[in-house]
PDB file of C-alpha atoms in Angstrom:
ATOM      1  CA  UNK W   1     109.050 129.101 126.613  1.00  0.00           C
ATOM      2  CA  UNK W   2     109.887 125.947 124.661  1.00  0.00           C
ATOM      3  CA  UNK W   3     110.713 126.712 120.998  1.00  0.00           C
ATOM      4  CA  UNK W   4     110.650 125.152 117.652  1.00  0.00           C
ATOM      5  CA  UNK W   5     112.083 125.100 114.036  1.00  0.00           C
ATOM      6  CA  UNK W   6     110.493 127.457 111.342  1.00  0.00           C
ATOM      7  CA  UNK W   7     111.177 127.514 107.992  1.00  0.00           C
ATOM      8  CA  UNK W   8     110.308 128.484 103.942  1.00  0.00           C
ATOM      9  CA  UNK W   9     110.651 126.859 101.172  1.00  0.00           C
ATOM     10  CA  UNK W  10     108.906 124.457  98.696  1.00  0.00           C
ATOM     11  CA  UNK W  11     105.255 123.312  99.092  1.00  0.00           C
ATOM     12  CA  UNK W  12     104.667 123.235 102.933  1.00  0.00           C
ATOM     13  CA  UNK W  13     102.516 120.913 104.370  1.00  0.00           C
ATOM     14  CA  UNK W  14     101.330 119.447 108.096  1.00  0.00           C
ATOM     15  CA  UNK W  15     101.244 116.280 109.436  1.00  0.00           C
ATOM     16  CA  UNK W  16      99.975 116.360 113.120  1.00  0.00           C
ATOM     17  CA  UNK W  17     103.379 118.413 114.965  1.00  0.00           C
ATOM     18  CA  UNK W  18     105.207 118.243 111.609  1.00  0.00           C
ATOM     19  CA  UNK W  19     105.658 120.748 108.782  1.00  0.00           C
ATOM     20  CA  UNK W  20     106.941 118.962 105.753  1.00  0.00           C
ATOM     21  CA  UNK W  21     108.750 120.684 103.280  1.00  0.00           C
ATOM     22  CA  UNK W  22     108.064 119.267  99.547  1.00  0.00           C
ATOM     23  CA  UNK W  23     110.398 120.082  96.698  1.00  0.00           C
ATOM     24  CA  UNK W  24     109.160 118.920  93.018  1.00  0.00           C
ATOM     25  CA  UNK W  25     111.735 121.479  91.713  1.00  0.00           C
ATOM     26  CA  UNK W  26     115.138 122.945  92.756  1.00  0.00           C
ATOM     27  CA  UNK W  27     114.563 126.007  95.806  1.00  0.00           C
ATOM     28  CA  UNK W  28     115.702 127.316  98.719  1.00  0.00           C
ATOM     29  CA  UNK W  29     115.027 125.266 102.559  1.00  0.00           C
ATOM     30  CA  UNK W  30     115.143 128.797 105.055  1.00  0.00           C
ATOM     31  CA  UNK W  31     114.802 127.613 108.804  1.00  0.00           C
ATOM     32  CA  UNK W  32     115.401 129.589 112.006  1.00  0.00           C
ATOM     33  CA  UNK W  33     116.126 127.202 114.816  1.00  0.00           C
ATOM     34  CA  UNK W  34     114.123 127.166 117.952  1.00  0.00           C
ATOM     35  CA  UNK W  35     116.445 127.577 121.183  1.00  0.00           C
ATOM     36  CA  UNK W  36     115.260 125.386 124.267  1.00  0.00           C
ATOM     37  CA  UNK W  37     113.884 122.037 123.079  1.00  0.00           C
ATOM     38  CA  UNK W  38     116.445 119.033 122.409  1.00  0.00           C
ATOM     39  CA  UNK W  39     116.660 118.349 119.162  1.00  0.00           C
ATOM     40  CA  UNK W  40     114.845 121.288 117.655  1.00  0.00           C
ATOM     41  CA  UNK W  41     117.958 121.637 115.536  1.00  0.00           C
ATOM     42  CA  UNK W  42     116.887 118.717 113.811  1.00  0.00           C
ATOM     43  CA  UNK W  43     114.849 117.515 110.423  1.00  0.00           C
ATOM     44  CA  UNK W  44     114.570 114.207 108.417  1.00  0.00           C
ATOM     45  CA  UNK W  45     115.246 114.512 104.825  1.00  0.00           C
ATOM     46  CA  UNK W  46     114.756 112.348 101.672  1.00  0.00           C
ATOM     47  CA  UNK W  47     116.619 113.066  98.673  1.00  0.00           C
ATOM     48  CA  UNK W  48     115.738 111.316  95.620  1.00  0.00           C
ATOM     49  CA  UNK W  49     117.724 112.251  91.730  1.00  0.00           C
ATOM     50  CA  UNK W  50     116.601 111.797  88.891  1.00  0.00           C
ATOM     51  CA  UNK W  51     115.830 108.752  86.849  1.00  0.00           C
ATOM     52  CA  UNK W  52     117.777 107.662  83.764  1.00  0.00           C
ATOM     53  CA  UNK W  53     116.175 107.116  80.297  1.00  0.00           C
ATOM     54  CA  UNK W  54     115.520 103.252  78.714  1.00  0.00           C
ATOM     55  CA  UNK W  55     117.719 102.233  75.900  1.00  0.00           C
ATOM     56  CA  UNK W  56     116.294 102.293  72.522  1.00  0.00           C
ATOM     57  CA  UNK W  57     116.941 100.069  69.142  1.00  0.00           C
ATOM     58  CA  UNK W  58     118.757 101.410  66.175  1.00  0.00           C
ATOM     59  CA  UNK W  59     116.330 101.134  62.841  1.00  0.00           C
ATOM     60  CA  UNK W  60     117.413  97.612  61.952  1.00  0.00           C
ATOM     61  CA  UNK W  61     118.676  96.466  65.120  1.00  0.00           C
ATOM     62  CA  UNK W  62     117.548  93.241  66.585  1.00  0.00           C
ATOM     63  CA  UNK W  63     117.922  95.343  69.869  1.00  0.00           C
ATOM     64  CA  UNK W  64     116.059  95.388  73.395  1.00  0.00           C
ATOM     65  CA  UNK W  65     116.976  98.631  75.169  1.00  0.00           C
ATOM     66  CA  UNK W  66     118.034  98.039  79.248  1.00  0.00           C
ATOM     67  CA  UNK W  67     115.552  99.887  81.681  1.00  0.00           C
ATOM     68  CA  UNK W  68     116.723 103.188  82.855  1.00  0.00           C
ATOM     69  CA  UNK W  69     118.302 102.914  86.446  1.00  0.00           C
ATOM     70  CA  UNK W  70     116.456 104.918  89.266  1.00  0.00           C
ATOM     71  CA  UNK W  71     117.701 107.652  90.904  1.00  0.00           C
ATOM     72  CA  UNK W  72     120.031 107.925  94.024  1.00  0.00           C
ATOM     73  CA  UNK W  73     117.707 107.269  97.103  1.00  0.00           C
ATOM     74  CA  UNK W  74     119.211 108.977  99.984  1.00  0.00           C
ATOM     75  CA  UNK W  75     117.395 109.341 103.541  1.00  0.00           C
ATOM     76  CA  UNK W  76     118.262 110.531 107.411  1.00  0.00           C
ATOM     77  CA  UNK W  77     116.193 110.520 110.198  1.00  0.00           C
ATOM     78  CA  UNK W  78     117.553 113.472 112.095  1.00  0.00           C
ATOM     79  CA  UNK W  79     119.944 115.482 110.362  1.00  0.00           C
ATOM     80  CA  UNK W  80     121.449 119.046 112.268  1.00  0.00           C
ATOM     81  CA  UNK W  81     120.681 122.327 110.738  1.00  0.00           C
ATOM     82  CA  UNK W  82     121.375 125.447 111.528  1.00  0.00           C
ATOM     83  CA  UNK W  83     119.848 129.008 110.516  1.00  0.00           C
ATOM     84  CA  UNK W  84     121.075 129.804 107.077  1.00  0.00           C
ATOM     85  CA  UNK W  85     119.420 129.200 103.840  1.00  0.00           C
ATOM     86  CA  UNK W  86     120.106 126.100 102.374  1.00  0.00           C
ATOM     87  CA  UNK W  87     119.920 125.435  98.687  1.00  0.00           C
ATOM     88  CA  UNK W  88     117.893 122.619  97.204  1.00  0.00           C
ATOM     89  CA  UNK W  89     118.686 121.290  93.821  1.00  0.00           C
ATOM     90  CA  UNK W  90     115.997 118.793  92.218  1.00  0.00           C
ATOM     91  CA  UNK W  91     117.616 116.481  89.297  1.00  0.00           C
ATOM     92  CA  UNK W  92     116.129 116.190  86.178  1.00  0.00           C
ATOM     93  CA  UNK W  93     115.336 112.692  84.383  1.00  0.00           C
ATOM     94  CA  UNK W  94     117.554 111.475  81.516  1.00  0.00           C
ATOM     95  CA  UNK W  95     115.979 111.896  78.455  1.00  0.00           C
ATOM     96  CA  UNK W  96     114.975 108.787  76.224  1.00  0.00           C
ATOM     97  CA  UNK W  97     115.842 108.795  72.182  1.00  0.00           C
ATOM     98  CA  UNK W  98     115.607 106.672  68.956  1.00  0.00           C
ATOM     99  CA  UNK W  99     119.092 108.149  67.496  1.00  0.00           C
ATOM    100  CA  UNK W 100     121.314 108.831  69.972  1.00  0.00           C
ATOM    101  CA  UNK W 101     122.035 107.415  73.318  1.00  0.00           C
ATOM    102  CA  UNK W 102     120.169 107.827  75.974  1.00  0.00           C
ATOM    103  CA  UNK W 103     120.747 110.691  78.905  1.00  0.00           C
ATOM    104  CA  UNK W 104     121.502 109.314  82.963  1.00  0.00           C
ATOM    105  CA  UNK W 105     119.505 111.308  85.089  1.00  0.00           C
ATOM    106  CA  UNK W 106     120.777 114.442  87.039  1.00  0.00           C
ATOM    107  CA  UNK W 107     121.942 114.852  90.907  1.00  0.00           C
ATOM    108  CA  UNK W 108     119.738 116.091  93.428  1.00  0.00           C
ATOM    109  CA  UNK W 109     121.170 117.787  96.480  1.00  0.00           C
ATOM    110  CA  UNK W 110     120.473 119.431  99.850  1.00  0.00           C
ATOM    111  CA  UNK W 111     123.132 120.735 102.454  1.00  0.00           C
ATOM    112  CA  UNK W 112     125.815 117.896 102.708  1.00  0.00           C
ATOM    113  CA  UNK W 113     123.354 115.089 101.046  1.00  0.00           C
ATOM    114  CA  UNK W 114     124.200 114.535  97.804  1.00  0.00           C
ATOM    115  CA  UNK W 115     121.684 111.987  95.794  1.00  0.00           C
ATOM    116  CA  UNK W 116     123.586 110.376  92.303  1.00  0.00           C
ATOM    117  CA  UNK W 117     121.716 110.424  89.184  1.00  0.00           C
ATOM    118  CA  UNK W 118     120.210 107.254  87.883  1.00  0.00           C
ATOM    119  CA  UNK W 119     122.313 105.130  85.126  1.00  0.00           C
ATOM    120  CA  UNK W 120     120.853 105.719  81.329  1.00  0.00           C
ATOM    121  CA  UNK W 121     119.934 102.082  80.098  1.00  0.00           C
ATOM    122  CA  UNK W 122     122.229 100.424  77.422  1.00  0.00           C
ATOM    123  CA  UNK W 123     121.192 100.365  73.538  1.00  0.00           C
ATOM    124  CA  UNK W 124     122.590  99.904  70.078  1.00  0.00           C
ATOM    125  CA  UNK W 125     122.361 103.649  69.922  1.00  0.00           C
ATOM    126  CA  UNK W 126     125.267 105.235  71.359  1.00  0.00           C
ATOM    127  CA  UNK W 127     126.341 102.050  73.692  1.00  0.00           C
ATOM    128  CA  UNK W 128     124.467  98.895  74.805  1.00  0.00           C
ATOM    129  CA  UNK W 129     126.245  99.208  78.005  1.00  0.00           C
ATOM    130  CA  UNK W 130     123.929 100.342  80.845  1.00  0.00           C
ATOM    131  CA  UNK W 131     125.835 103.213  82.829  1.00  0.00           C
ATOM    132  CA  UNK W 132     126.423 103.426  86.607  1.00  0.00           C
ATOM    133  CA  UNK W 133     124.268 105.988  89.048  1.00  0.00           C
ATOM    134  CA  UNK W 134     122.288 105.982  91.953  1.00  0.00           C
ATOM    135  CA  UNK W 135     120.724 102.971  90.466  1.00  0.00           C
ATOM    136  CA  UNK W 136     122.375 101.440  87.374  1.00  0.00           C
ATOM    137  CA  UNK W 137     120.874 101.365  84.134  1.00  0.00           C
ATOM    138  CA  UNK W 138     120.253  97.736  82.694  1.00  0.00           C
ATOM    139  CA  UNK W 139     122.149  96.457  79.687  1.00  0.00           C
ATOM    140  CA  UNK W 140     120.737  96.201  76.468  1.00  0.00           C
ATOM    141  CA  UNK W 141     120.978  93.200  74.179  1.00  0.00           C
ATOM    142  CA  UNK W 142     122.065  92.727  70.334  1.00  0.00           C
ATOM    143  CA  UNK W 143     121.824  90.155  68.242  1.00  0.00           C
ATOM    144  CA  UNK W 144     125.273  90.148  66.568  1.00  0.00           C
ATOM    145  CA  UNK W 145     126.550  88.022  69.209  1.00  0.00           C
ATOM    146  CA  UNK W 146     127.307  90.692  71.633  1.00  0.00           C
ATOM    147  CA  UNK W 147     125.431  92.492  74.910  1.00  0.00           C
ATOM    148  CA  UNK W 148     125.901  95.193  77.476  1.00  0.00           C
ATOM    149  CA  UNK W 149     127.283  95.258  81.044  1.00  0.00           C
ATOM    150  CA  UNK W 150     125.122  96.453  83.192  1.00  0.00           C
ATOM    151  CA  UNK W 151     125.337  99.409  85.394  1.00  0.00           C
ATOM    152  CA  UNK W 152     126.296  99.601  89.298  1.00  0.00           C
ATOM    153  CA  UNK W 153     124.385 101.190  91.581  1.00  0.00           C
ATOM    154  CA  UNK W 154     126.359 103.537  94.239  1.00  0.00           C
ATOM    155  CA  UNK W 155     126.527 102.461  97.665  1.00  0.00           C
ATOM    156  CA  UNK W 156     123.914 103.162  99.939  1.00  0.00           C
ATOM    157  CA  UNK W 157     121.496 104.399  97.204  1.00  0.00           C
ATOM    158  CA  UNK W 158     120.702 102.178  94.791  1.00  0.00           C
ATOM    159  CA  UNK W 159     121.352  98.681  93.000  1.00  0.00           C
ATOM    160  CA  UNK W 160     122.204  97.473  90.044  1.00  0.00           C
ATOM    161  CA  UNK W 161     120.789  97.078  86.895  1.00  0.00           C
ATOM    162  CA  UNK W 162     120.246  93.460  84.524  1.00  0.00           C
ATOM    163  CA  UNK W 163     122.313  91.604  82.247  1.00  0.00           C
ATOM    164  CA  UNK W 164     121.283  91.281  78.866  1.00  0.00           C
ATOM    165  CA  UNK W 165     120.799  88.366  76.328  1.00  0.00           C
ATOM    166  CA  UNK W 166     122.100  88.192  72.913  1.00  0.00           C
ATOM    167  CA  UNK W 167     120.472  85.239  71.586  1.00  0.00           C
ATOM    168  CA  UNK W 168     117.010  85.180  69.903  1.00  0.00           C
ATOM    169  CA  UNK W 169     114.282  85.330  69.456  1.00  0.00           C
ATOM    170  CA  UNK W 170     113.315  87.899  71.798  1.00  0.00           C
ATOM    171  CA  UNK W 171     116.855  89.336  72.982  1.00  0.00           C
ATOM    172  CA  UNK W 172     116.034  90.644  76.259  1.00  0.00           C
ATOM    173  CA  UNK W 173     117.744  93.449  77.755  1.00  0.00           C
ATOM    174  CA  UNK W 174     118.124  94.367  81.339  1.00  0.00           C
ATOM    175  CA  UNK W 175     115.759  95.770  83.970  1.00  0.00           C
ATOM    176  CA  UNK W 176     117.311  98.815  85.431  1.00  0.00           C
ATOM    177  CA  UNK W 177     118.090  99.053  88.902  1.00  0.00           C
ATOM    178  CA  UNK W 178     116.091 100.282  91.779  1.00  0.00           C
ATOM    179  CA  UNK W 179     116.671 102.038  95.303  1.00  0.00           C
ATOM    180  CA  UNK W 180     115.615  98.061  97.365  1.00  0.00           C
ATOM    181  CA  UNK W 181     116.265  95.542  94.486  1.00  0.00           C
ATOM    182  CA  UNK W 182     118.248  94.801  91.497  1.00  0.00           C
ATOM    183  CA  UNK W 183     116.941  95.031  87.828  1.00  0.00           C
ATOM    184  CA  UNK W 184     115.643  91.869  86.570  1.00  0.00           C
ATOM    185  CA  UNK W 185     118.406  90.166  83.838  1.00  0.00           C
ATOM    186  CA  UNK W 186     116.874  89.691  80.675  1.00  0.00           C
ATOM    187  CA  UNK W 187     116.352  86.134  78.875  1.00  0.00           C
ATOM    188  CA  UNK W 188     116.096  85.176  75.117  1.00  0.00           C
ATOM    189  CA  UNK W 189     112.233  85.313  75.682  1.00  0.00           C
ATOM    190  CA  UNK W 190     112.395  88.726  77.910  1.00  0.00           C
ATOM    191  CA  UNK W 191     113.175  91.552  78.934  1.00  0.00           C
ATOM    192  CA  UNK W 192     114.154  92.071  82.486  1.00  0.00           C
ATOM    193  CA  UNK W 193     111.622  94.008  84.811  1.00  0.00           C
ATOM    194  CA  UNK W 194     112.399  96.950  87.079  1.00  0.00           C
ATOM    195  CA  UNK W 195     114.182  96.721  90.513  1.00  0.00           C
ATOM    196  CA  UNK W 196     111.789  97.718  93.321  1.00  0.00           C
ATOM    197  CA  UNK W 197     111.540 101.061  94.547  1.00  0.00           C
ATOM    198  CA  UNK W 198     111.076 101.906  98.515  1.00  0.00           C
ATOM    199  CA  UNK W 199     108.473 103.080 100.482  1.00  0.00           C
ATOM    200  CA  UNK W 200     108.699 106.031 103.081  1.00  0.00           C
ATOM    201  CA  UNK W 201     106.601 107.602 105.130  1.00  0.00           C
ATOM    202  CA  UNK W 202     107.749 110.960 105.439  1.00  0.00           C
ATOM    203  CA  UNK W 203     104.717 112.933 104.225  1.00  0.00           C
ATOM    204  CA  UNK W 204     102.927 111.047 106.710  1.00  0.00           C
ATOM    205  CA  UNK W 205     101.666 108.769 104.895  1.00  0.00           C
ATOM    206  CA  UNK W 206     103.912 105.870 102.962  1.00  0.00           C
ATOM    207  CA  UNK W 207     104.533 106.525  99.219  1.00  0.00           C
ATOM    208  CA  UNK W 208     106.830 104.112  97.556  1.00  0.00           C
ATOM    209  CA  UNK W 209     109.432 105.903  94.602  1.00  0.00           C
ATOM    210  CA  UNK W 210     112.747 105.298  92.796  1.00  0.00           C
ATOM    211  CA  UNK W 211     111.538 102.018  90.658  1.00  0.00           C
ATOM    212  CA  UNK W 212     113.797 100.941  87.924  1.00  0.00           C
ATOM    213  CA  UNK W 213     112.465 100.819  84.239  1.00  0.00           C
ATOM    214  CA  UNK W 214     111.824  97.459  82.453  1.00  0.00           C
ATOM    215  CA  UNK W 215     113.318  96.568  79.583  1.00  0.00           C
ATOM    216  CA  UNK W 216     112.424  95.643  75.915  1.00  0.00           C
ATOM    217  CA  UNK W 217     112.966  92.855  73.267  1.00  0.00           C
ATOM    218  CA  UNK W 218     112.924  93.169  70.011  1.00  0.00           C
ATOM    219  CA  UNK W 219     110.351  90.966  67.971  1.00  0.00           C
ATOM    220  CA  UNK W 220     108.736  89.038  70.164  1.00  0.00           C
ATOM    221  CA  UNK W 221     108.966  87.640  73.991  1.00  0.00           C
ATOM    222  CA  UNK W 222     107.831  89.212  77.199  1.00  0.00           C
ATOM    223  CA  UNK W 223     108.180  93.260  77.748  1.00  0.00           C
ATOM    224  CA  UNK W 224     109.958  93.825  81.125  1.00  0.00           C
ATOM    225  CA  UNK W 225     107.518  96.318  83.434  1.00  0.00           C
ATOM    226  CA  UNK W 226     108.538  99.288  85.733  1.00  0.00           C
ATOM    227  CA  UNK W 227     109.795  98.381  89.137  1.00  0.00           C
ATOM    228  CA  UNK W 228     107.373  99.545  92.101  1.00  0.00           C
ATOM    229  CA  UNK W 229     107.656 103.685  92.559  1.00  0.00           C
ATOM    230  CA  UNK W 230     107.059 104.341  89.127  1.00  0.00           C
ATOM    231  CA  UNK W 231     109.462 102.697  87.214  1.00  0.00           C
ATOM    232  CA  UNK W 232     108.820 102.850  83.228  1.00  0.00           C
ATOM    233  CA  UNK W 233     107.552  99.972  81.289  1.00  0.00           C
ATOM    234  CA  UNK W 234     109.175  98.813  78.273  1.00  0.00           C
ATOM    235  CA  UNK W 235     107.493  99.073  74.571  1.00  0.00           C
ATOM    236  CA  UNK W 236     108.444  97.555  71.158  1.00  0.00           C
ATOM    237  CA  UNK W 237     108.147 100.140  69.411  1.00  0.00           C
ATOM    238  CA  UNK W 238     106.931 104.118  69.372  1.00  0.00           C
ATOM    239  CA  UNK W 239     108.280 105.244  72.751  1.00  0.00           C
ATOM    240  CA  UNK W 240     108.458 103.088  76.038  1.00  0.00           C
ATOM    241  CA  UNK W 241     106.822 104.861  79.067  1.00  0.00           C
ATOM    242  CA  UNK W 242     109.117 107.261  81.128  1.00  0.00           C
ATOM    243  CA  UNK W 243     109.462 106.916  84.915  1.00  0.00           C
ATOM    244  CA  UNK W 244     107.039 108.819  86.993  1.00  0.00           C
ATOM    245  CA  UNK W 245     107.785 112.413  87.360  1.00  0.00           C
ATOM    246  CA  UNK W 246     109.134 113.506  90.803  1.00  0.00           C
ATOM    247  CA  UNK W 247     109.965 109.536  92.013  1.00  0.00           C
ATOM    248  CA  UNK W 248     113.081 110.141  90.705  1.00  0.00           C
ATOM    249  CA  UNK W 249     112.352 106.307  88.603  1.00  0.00           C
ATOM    250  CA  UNK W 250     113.842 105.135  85.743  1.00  0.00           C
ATOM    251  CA  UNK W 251     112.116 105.239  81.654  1.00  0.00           C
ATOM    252  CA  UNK W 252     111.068 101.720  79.767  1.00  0.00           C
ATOM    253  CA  UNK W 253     113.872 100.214  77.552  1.00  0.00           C
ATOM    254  CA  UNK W 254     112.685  99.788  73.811  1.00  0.00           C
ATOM    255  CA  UNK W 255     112.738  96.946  71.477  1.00  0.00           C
ATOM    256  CA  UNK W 256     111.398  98.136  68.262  1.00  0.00           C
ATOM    257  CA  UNK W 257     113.269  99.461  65.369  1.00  0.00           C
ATOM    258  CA  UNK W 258     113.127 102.073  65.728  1.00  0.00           C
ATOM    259  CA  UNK W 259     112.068 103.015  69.626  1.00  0.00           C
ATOM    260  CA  UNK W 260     112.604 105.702  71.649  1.00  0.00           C
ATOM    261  CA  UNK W 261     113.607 104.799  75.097  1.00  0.00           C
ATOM    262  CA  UNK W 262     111.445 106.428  78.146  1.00  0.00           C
ATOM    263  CA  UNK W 263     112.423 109.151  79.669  1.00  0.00           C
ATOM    264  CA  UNK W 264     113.484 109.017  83.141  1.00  0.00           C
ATOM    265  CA  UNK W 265     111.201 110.602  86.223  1.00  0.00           C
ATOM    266  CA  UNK W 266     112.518 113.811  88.036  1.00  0.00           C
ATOM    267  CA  UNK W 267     113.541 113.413  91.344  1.00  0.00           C
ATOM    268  CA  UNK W 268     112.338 114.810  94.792  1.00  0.00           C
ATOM    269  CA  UNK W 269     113.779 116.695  97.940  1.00  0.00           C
ATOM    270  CA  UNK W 270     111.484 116.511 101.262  1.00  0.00           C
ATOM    271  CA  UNK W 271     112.365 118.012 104.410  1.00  0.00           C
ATOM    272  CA  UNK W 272     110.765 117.342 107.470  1.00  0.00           C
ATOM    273  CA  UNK W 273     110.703 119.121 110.857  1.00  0.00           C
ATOM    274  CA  UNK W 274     108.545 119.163 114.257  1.00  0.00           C
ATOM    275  CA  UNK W 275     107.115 122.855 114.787  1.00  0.00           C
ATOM    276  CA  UNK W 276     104.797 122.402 118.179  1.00  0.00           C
TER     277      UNK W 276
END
């Protein structure tokens, strides 16, 4: 008789001849292969890190904090396994502050596939360079006559965030950088919005994740908003809004002074596998 893949691990759910394997924290992925049907050694993963935090403003900084960049966006459509168990790590998002710089976000991993955390966005506070990851964090923008670079995404995961602005009066900083689109560059009347997350169906059912966080200004001019797939949006002021947990997004930049950067989402590992 024709056999098929079985396996633990994570939340476990069906769609039609497929058991997908959900991971909103780090586990263990436990199959035992089936032994007559082609391909039954097969799954389809997607591996998602986590998100890096917005850049805030120092208190009396004419700063706008870069979005955070997303997480490292990392999919296969029919990837070999074998029966062992496989650990699954789930990255943590970068945490957002007013006083010291903000955090990139943390790998996530299964077998070989090996998702980059996304870049921290760029601030007075610490650096107002936005940092490289899966996606890169934006840069952030002060007024001394001086901005941030903005971070690079890695290949085949993510893209880079903004550029910043130094000149007033709203001294924009970048958008961070999502898995399908660059972070909007800020302008002296904005902050850059969040590059575009990507849609997958892999639940069975198409969920889009892995937005980049927008970015703020500092006294005035347009807030930058969240990329699609739960990217952060920016604030001026109190704390910008972190990425969506478990898209692996990145947190709103911050303009006020002071303001506390958003802290990035956590990422995601799904596994996916035919069973009848």
């Amino acid at each position: 008789p024709t056999s098929y893949i079985t396996a633990t691990g994570g939340t476990i759910t069906t769609d039609g001849d497929f058991k997908v394997h959900t991971f909103l924290s780090s586990g263990t992925f436990t199959p035992t292969i089936g032994n007559a049907l082609s391909g039954a050694d097969t799954v389809d993963y997607l591996v998602i890190a986590g998100g890096g935090a917005g850049g805030s403003s120092y208190p009396g900084n004419q700063t706008g904090g870069g979005g955070g960049g997303a997480g490292g966006y990392l999919t296969s459509s029919s990837f070999t396994i074998s029966a062992q168990a496989y650990a699954v790590t789930v990255g943590a998002g970068g945490a957002g502050s007013a006083s010291v710089a903000a955090l990139s976000g943390t790998n996530s991993s299964f077998s070989t596939a090996t998702s980059i955390g996304g870049g921290r966005g760029g601030s007075q506070t610490g650096s107002i360079a936005g940092l490289v990851g899966g996606s890169g964090g934006g840069a952030g923008a002060f007024s001394s006559s001086d901005n941030g670079t903005a971070g690079a995404g890695t290949g085949g995961q993510g893209y880079a965030g903004g550029t910043a602005v130094y000149t007033g009066p709203a001294y924009g900083g970048g958008g961070g950088g999502g898995s399908s689109a660059v972070g909007v560059n800020g302008t002296s009347s904005a902050g850059g919005n969040g590059g575009a997350g990507t849609a997958n169906s892999i639940t069975g059912s198409a969920v889009t994740r892995a937005g980049g966080g927008g970015a703020g200004t500092y006294t005035s001019g347009t807030l930058g908003t969240g990329g699609s797939g739960g990217g952060g949006a920016s604030a001026r002021g109190g704390t910008a809004t972190a990425g969506t947990t478990n898209t692996g997004s990145g947190g709103g930049g911050n303009g006020g002074s002071p303001g506390t950067g958003g802290a990035g989402g956590s990422g995601v590992v799904i596994i996916r596998y035919q069973f009848q």
